Coordinates of C-alpha atoms and ligand atoms in Angstrom, one line a residue:
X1 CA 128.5 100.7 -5.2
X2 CA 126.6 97.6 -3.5
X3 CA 129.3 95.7 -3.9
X4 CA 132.0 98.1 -2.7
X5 CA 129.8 98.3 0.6
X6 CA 130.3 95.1 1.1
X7 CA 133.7 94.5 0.5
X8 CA 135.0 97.6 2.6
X9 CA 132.5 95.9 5.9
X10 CA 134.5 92.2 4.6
X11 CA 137.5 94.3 5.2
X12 CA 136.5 95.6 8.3
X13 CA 136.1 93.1 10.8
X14 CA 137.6 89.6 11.6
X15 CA 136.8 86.7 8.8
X16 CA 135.1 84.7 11.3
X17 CA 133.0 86.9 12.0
X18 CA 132.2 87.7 8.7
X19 CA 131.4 84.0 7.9
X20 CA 129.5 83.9 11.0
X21 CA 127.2 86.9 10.7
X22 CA 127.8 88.7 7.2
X23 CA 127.2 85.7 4.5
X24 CA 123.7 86.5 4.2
X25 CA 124.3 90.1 4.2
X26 CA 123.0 91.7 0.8
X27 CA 122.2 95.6 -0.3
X28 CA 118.5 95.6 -1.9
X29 CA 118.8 99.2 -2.5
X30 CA 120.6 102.4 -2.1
X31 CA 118.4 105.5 -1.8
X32 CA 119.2 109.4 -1.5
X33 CA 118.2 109.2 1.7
X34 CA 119.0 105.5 3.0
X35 CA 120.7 102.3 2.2
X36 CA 118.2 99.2 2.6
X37 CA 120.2 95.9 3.6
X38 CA 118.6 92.7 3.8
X39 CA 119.5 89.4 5.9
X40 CA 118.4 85.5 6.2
X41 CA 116.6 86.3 9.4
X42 CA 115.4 88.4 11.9
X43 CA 118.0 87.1 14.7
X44 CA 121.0 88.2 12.8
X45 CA 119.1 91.7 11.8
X46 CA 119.4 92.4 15.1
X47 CA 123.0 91.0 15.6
X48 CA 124.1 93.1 13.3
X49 CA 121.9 96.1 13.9
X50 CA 123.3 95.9 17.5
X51 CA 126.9 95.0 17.2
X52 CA 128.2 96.2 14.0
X53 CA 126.1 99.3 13.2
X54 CA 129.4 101.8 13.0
X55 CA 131.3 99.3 11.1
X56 CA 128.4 99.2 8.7
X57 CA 127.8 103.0 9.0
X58 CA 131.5 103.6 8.0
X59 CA 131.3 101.6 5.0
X60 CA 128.7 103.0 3.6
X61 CA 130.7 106.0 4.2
X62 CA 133.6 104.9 2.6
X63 CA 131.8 103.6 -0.4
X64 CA 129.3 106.1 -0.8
X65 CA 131.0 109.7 0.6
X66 CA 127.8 110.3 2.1
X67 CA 126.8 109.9 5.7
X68 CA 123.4 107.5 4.8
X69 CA 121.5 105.4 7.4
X70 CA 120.5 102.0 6.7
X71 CA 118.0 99.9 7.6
X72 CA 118.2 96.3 7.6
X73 CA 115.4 93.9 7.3
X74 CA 114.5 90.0 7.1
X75 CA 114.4 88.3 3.2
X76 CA 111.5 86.7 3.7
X77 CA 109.9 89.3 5.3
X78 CA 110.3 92.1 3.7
X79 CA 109.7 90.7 0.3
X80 CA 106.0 89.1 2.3
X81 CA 104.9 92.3 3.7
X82 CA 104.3 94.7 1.6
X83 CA 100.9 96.7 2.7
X84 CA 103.0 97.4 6.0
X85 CA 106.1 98.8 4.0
X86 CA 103.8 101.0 2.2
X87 CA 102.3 102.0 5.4
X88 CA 105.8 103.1 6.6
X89 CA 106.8 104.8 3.5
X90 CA 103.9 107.7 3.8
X91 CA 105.0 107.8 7.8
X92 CA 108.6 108.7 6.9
X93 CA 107.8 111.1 3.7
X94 CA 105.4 112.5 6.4
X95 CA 108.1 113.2 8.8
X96 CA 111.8 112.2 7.0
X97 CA 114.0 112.9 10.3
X98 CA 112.0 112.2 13.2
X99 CA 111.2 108.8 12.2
X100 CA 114.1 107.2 10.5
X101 CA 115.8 105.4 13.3
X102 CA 112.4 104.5 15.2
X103 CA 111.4 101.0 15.1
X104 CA 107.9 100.0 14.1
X105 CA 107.8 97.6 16.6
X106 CA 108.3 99.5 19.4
X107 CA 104.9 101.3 20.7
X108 CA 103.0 101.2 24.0
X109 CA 100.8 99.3 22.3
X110 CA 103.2 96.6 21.8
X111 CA 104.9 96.7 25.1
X112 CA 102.9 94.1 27.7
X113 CA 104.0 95.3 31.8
X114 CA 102.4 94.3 34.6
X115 CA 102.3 95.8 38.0
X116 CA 106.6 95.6 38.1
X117 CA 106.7 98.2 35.2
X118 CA 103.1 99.7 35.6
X119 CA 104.9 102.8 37.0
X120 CA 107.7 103.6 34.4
X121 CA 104.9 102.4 31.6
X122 CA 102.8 105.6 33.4
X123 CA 105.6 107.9 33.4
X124 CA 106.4 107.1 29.5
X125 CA 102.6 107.9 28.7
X126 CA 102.8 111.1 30.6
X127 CA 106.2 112.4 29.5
X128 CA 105.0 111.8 25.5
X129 CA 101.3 113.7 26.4
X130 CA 103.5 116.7 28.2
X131 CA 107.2 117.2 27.2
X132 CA 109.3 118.1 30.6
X133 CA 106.7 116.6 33.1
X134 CA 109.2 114.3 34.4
X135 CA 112.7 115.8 33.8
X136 CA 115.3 114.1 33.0
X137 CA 113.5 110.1 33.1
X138 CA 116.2 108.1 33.9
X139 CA 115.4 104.6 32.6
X140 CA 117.8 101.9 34.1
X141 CA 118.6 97.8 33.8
X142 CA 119.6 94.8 32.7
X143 CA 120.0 93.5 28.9
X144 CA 116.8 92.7 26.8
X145 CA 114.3 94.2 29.8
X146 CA 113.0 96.7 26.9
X147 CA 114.5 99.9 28.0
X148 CA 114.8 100.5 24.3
X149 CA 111.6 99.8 23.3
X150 CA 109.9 102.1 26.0
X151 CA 111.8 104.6 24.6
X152 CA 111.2 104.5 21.5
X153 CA 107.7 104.4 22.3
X154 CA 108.1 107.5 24.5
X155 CA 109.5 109.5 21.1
X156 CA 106.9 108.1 19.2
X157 CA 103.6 108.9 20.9
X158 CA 105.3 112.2 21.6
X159 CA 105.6 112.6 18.0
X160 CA 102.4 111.5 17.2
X161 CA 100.5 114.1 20.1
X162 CA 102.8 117.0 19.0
X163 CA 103.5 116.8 15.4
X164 CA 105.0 120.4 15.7
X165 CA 107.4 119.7 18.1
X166 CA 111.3 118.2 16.9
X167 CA 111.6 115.1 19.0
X168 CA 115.0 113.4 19.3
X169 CA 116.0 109.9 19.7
X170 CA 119.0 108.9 19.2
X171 CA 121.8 106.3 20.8
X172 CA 125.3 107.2 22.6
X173 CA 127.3 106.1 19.8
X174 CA 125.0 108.0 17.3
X175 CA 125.6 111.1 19.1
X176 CA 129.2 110.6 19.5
X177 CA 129.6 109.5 16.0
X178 CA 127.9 112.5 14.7
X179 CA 130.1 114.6 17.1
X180 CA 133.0 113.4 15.6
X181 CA 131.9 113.8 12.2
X182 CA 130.9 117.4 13.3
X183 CA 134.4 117.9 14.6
X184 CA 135.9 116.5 11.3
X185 CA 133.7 119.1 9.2
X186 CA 134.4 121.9 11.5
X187 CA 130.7 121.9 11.9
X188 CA 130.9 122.2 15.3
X189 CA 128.5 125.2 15.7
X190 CA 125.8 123.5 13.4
X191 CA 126.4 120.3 15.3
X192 CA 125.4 122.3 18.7
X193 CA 122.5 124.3 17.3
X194 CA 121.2 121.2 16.0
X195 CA 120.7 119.6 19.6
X196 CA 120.2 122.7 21.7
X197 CA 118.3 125.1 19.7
X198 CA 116.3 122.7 17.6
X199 CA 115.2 119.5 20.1
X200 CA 112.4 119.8 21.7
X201 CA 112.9 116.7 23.8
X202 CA 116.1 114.8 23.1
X203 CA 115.9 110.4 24.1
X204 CA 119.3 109.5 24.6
X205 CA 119.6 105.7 24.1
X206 CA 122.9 103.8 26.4
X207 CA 124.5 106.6 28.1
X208 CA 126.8 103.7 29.6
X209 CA 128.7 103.7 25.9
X210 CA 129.8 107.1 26.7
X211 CA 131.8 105.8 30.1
X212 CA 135.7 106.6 29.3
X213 CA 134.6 108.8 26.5
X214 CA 135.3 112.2 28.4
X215 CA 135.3 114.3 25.3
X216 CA 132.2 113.2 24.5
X217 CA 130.9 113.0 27.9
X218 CA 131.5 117.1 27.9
X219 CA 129.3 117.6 24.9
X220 CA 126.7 115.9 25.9
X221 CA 126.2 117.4 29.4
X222 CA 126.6 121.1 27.4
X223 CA 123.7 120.5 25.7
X224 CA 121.9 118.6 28.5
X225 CA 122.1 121.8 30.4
X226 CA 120.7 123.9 27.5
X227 CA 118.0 121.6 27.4
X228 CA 117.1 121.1 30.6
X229 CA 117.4 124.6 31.5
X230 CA 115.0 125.7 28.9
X231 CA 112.5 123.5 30.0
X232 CA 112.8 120.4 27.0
X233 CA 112.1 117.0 28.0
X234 CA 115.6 114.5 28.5
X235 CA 115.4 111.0 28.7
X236 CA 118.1 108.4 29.2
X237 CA 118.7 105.4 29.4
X238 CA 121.4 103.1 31.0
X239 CA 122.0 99.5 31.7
X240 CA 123.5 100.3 35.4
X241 CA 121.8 103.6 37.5
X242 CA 123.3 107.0 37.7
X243 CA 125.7 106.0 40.7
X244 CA 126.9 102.7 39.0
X245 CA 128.3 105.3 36.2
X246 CA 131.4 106.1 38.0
X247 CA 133.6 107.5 35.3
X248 CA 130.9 110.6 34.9
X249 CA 131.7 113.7 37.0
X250 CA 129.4 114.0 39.9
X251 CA 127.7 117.0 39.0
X252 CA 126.5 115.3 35.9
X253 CA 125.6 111.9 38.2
X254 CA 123.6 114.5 40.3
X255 CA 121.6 116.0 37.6
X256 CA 120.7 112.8 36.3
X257 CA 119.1 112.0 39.7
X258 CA 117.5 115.3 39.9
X259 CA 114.2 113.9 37.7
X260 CA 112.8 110.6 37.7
X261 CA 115.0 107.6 37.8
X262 CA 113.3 104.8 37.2
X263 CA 114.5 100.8 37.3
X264 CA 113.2 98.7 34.6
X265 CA 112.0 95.5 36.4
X266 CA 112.2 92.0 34.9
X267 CA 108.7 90.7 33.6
X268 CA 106.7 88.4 36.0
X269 CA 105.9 84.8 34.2
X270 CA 102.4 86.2 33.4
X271 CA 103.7 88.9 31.3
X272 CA 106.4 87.2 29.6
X273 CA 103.4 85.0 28.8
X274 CA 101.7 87.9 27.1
X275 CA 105.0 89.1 25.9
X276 CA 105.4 85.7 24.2
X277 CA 101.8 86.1 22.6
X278 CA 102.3 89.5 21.6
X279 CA 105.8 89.3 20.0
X280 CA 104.1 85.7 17.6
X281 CA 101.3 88.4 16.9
X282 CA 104.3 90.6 15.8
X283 CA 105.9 88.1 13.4
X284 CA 102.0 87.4 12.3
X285 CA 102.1 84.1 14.0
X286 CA 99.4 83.0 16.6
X287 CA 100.9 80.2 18.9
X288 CA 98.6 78.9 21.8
X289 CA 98.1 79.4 25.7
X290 CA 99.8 76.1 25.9
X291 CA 102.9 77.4 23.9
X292 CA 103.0 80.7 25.3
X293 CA 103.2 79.2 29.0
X294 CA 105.5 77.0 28.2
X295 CA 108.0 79.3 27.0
X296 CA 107.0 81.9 29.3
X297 CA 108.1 79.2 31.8
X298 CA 111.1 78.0 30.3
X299 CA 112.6 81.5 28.9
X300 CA 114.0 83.9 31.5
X301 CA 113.6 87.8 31.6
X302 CA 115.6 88.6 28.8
X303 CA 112.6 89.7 26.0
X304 CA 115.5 89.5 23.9
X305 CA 116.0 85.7 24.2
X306 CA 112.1 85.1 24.2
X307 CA 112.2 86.7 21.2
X308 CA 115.1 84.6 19.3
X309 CA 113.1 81.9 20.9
X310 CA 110.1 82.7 18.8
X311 CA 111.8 83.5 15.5
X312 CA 113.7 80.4 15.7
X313 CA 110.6 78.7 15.6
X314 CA 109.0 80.5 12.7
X315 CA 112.1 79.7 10.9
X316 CA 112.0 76.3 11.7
X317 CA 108.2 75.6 11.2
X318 CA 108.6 77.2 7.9
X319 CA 111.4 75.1 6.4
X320 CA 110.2 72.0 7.9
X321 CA 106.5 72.7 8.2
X322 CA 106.0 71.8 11.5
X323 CA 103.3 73.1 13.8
X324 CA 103.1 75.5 16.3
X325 CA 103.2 73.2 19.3
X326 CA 104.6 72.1 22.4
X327 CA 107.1 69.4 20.5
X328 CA 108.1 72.4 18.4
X329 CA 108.4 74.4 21.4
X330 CA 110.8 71.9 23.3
X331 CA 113.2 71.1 20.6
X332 CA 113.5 75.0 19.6
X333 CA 114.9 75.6 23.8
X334 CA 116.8 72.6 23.4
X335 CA 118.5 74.0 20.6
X336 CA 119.2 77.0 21.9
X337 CA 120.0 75.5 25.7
X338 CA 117.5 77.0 27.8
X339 CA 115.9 76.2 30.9
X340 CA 115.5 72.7 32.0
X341 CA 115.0 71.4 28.3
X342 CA 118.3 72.2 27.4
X343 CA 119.4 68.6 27.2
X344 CA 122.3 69.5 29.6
X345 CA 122.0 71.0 32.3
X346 CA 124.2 73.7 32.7
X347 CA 122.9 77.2 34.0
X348 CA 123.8 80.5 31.9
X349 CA 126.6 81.1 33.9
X350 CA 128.1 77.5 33.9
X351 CA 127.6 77.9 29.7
X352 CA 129.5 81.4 30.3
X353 CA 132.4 79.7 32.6
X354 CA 132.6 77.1 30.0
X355 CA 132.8 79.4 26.8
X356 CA 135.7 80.8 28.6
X357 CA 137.9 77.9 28.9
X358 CA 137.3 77.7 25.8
X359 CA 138.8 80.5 24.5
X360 CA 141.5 81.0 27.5
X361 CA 141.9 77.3 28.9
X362 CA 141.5 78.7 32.4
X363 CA 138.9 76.5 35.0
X364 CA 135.9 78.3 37.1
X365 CA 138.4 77.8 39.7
X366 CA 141.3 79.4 38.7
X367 CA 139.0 82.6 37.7
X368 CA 137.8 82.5 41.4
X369 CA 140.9 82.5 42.9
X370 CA 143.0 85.3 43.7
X371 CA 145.7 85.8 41.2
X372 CA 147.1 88.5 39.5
X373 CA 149.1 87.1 36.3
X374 CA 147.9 89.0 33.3
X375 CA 146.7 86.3 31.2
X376 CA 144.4 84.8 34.1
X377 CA 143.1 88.9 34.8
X378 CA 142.4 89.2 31.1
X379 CA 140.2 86.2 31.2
X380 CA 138.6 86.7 34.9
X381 CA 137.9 90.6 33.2
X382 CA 136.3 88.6 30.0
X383 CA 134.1 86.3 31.9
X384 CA 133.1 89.9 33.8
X385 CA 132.1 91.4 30.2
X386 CA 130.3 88.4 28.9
X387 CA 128.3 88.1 31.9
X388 CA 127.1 91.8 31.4
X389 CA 127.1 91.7 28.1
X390 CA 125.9 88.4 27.1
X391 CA 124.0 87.6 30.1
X392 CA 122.5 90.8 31.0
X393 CA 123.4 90.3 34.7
X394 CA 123.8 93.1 37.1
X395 CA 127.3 94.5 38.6
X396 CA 125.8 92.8 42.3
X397 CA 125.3 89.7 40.4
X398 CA 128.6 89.2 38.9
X399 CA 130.4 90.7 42.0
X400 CA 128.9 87.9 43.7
X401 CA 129.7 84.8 41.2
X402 CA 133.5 86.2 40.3
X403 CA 134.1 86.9 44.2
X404 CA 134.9 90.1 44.1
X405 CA 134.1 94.1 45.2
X406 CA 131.8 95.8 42.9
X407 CA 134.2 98.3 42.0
X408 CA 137.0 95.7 40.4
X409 CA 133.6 94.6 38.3
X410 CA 133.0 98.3 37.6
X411 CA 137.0 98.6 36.2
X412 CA 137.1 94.9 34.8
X413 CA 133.8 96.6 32.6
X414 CA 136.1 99.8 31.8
X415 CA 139.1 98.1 30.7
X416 CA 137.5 96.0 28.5
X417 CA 135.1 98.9 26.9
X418 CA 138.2 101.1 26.1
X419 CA 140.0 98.3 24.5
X420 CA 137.3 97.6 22.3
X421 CA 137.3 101.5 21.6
X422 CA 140.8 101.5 21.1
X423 CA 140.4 98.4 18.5
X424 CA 142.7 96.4 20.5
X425 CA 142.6 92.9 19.0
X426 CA 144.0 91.0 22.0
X427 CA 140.6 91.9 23.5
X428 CA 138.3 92.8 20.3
X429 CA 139.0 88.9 19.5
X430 CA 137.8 86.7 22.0
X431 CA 135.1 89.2 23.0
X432 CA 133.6 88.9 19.4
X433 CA 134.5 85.2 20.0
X434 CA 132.3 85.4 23.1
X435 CA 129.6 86.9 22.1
X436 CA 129.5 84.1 18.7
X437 CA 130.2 81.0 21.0
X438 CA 127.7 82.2 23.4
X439 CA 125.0 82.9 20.8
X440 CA 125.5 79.8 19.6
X441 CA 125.1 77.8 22.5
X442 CA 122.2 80.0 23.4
X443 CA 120.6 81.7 20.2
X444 CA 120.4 84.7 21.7
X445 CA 121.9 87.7 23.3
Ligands
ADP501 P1 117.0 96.7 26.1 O1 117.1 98.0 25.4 O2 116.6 96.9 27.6 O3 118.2 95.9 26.0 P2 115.0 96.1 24.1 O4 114.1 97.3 24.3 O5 116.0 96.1 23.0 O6 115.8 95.9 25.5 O7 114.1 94.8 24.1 C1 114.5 93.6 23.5 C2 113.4 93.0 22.6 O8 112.3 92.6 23.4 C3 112.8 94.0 21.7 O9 112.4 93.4 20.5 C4 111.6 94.5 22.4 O10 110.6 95.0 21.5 C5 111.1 93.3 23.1 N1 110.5 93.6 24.4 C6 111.2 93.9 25.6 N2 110.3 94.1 26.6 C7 109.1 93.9 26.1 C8 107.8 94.0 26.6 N3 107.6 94.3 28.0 N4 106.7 93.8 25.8 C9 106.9 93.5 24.5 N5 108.1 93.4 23.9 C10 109.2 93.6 24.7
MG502 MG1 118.6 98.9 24.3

């Protein structure tokens, strides 16, 4: 059965890819209730985790004929740690459902603000003590800020202060995977009760997924409604605010601004400082102030790069037990071409323009200027998706690199979603190209 997992996902996605990001892949386990995978390291866990969870989903499906979640840790790691696994198997025999897709990482306690996020940090805390204090929370912003994590936390604490209550979090594509699956089953009815009659407070991770999805779209704001009329806590989150999601009707724009809506802000330098301490602590490392500066210094606001930072340098010390130090430091952001110690020095951007010649052979220039032919569009609309999607940047940002109105950004972002939706390799290729050049030249999303 392990096996046939593995060679239905081979099946599934481009060989390059595979090679790239799969090699390592191994099933340790396959439960009644889950499917436990296991990687080289922590980067691609969450590689995979983020970009290929449905592919993986669907072949445990086909494999299995059972509809199983999985979980996906680190080799080393999960083999080293096993008073925490322990700890985490009573949690989820306590409370099977609520738990399973929460990770363990993602708490207030772990979560380091300062006075840019002090307010949505408040708002989390008082949402989890009373359900529907704040209703919906709209959590917004770039790439790697944490939204995620806050959320999670959110479900968690909730979960922890009302044990009685059914608290849901789940992401877009979950939700419009299960819908489908509902649809499939003609368990339509069972699929709505679930959500509506049974959620307490439902966390809906990346509402953006669900833009061009208008099926979907419908079903979702259904049971909103139900919710939110009876009172049940909502909160979403989005990488662009309510407005910026043009493709939803306006009525359902409107509700989502009825609550809170709250803007993630990046991390000052002193909190990416104790974000930097705080994620070692994670991994069970301790690096210095020294350290910790440094990369706080050096690493911009996406967490998510700070954090591949960091894991590349526990890997690293490990295999060639080096130190914890500033020499380490350097030559792990060299590696990975950040900041000023990247050895060139080419900005993010720059890195993105040249990925992107790359893969299509046209300049900076020629994406600038104003030209219609399809080939040059389908690159300009690339660069567009990789500098969301790879660089986290905001629709003002790339508006104003690209040259153009915010809106062609908003459709450039559209076209390119549905085509990946619609499996359309003359996109689905050089994005996943993209995303493995740029990760390469930068370690990290
Ligand atoms: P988003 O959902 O906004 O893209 P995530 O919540 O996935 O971002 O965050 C990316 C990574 O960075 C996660 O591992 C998360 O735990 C970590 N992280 C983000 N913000 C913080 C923070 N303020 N403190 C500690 N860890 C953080
Ligand atoms: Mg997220």
């Amino acid at each position: 059965m392990s096996r046939k997992i593995l060679d239905v996902l081979r099946d599934s996605v481009p060989k390059k890819t595979w090679n790239n990001w799969f090699s390592s892949l191994e099933v340790k386990k396959i439960d009644h209730d889950r499917v436990e995978l296991t990687v080289d390291n922590l980067f691609i866990k969450d590689w995979l985790q983020t970009r290929f969870s449905k592919e993986i989903t669907n072949a445990i499906r086909a494999a299995t004929g059972r509809e199983l979640p999985f979980t996906i840790q680190d080799k080393n790691i999960s083999s080293q740690s096993k008073s925490e696994s322990v700890s985490q198997e009573s949690l989820v025999r306590k409370r099977p459902l609520q738990l399973s897709n929460l990770s363990e990482e993602c708490t207030f306690e772990n979560f380091q603000f300062g006075i840019e996020n002090r307010f949505l940090v408040e708002a989390g805390r008082e949402i989890s003590l009373n359900p529907g204090a704040y209703n919906p929370l709209f959590i917004y912003g770039g790439v790697g800020l944490g939204k995620t994590h806050i959320m999670q936390a959110i479900a968690r604490r909730a979960m922890d202060i009302h044990p009685e209550k059914r608290i849901i979090y789940i992401t877009s594509e979950q939700f419009l995977n299960e819908m489908v699956v509902a649809i499939k089953k003609n368990e339509v009815h069972r699929f709505r009760e679930e959500y509506r009659r049974k959620a307490d407070a439902l966390l809906i991770d990346d509402i953006q997924f669900l833009v061009g999805k208008k099926g979907v779209q419908n079903e979702f704001f259904h049971t909103f409604n139900h919710l939110h009329d009876a009172g049940k806590q909502l909160v979403i989150c989005s990488d662009r605010s309510p407005e910026e999601l043009e493709d939803f009707h306006e009525r359902y724009v409107s509700r989502f601004q009825m609550g809170l809506a709250i803007r993630i802000s990046e991390p000052s330098e002193e909190t990416r400082f104790l974000i930097a301490k705080g994620l070692a602590k994670r991994e069970n490392v301790e690096i210095s102030d020294e350290v910790a500066w440094f990369l706080a210094r050096n690493v911009d606001a996406n967490i998510r790069r700070l954090r591949g930072a960091i894991i590349k340098m526990i890997v690293q010390a490990k295999i060639y037990e080096q130190d914890y130090d500033l020499s380490l430091a350097t030559e792990v952001l060299r590696s990975m071409n950040i900041g000023t110690f990247s050895g060139q020095t080419k900005s993010p951007v720059e890195l993105l323009f040249s990925c992107i010649k790359e893969l299509t052979g046209f300049e900076k220039e020629e994406l600038l200027a104003s030209s219609r032919d399809a080939e040059r569009v389908r690159a300009r609309y690339l660069f567009i998706y990789g500098m969301k999607n790879t660089l986290g940047r905001s629709i003002n940002e790339i508006a104003s690199t690209i040259r153009r109105k915010h809106s062609t950004v908003i459709h450039a972002l559209k076209k390119i979603e549905k085509a990946l939706e619609q499996k359309d390799d003359t996109i689905t290729e050089p994005v996943n190209r993209l995303f493995t050049s740029m990760s390469s030249k930068s370690q990290a999303s």
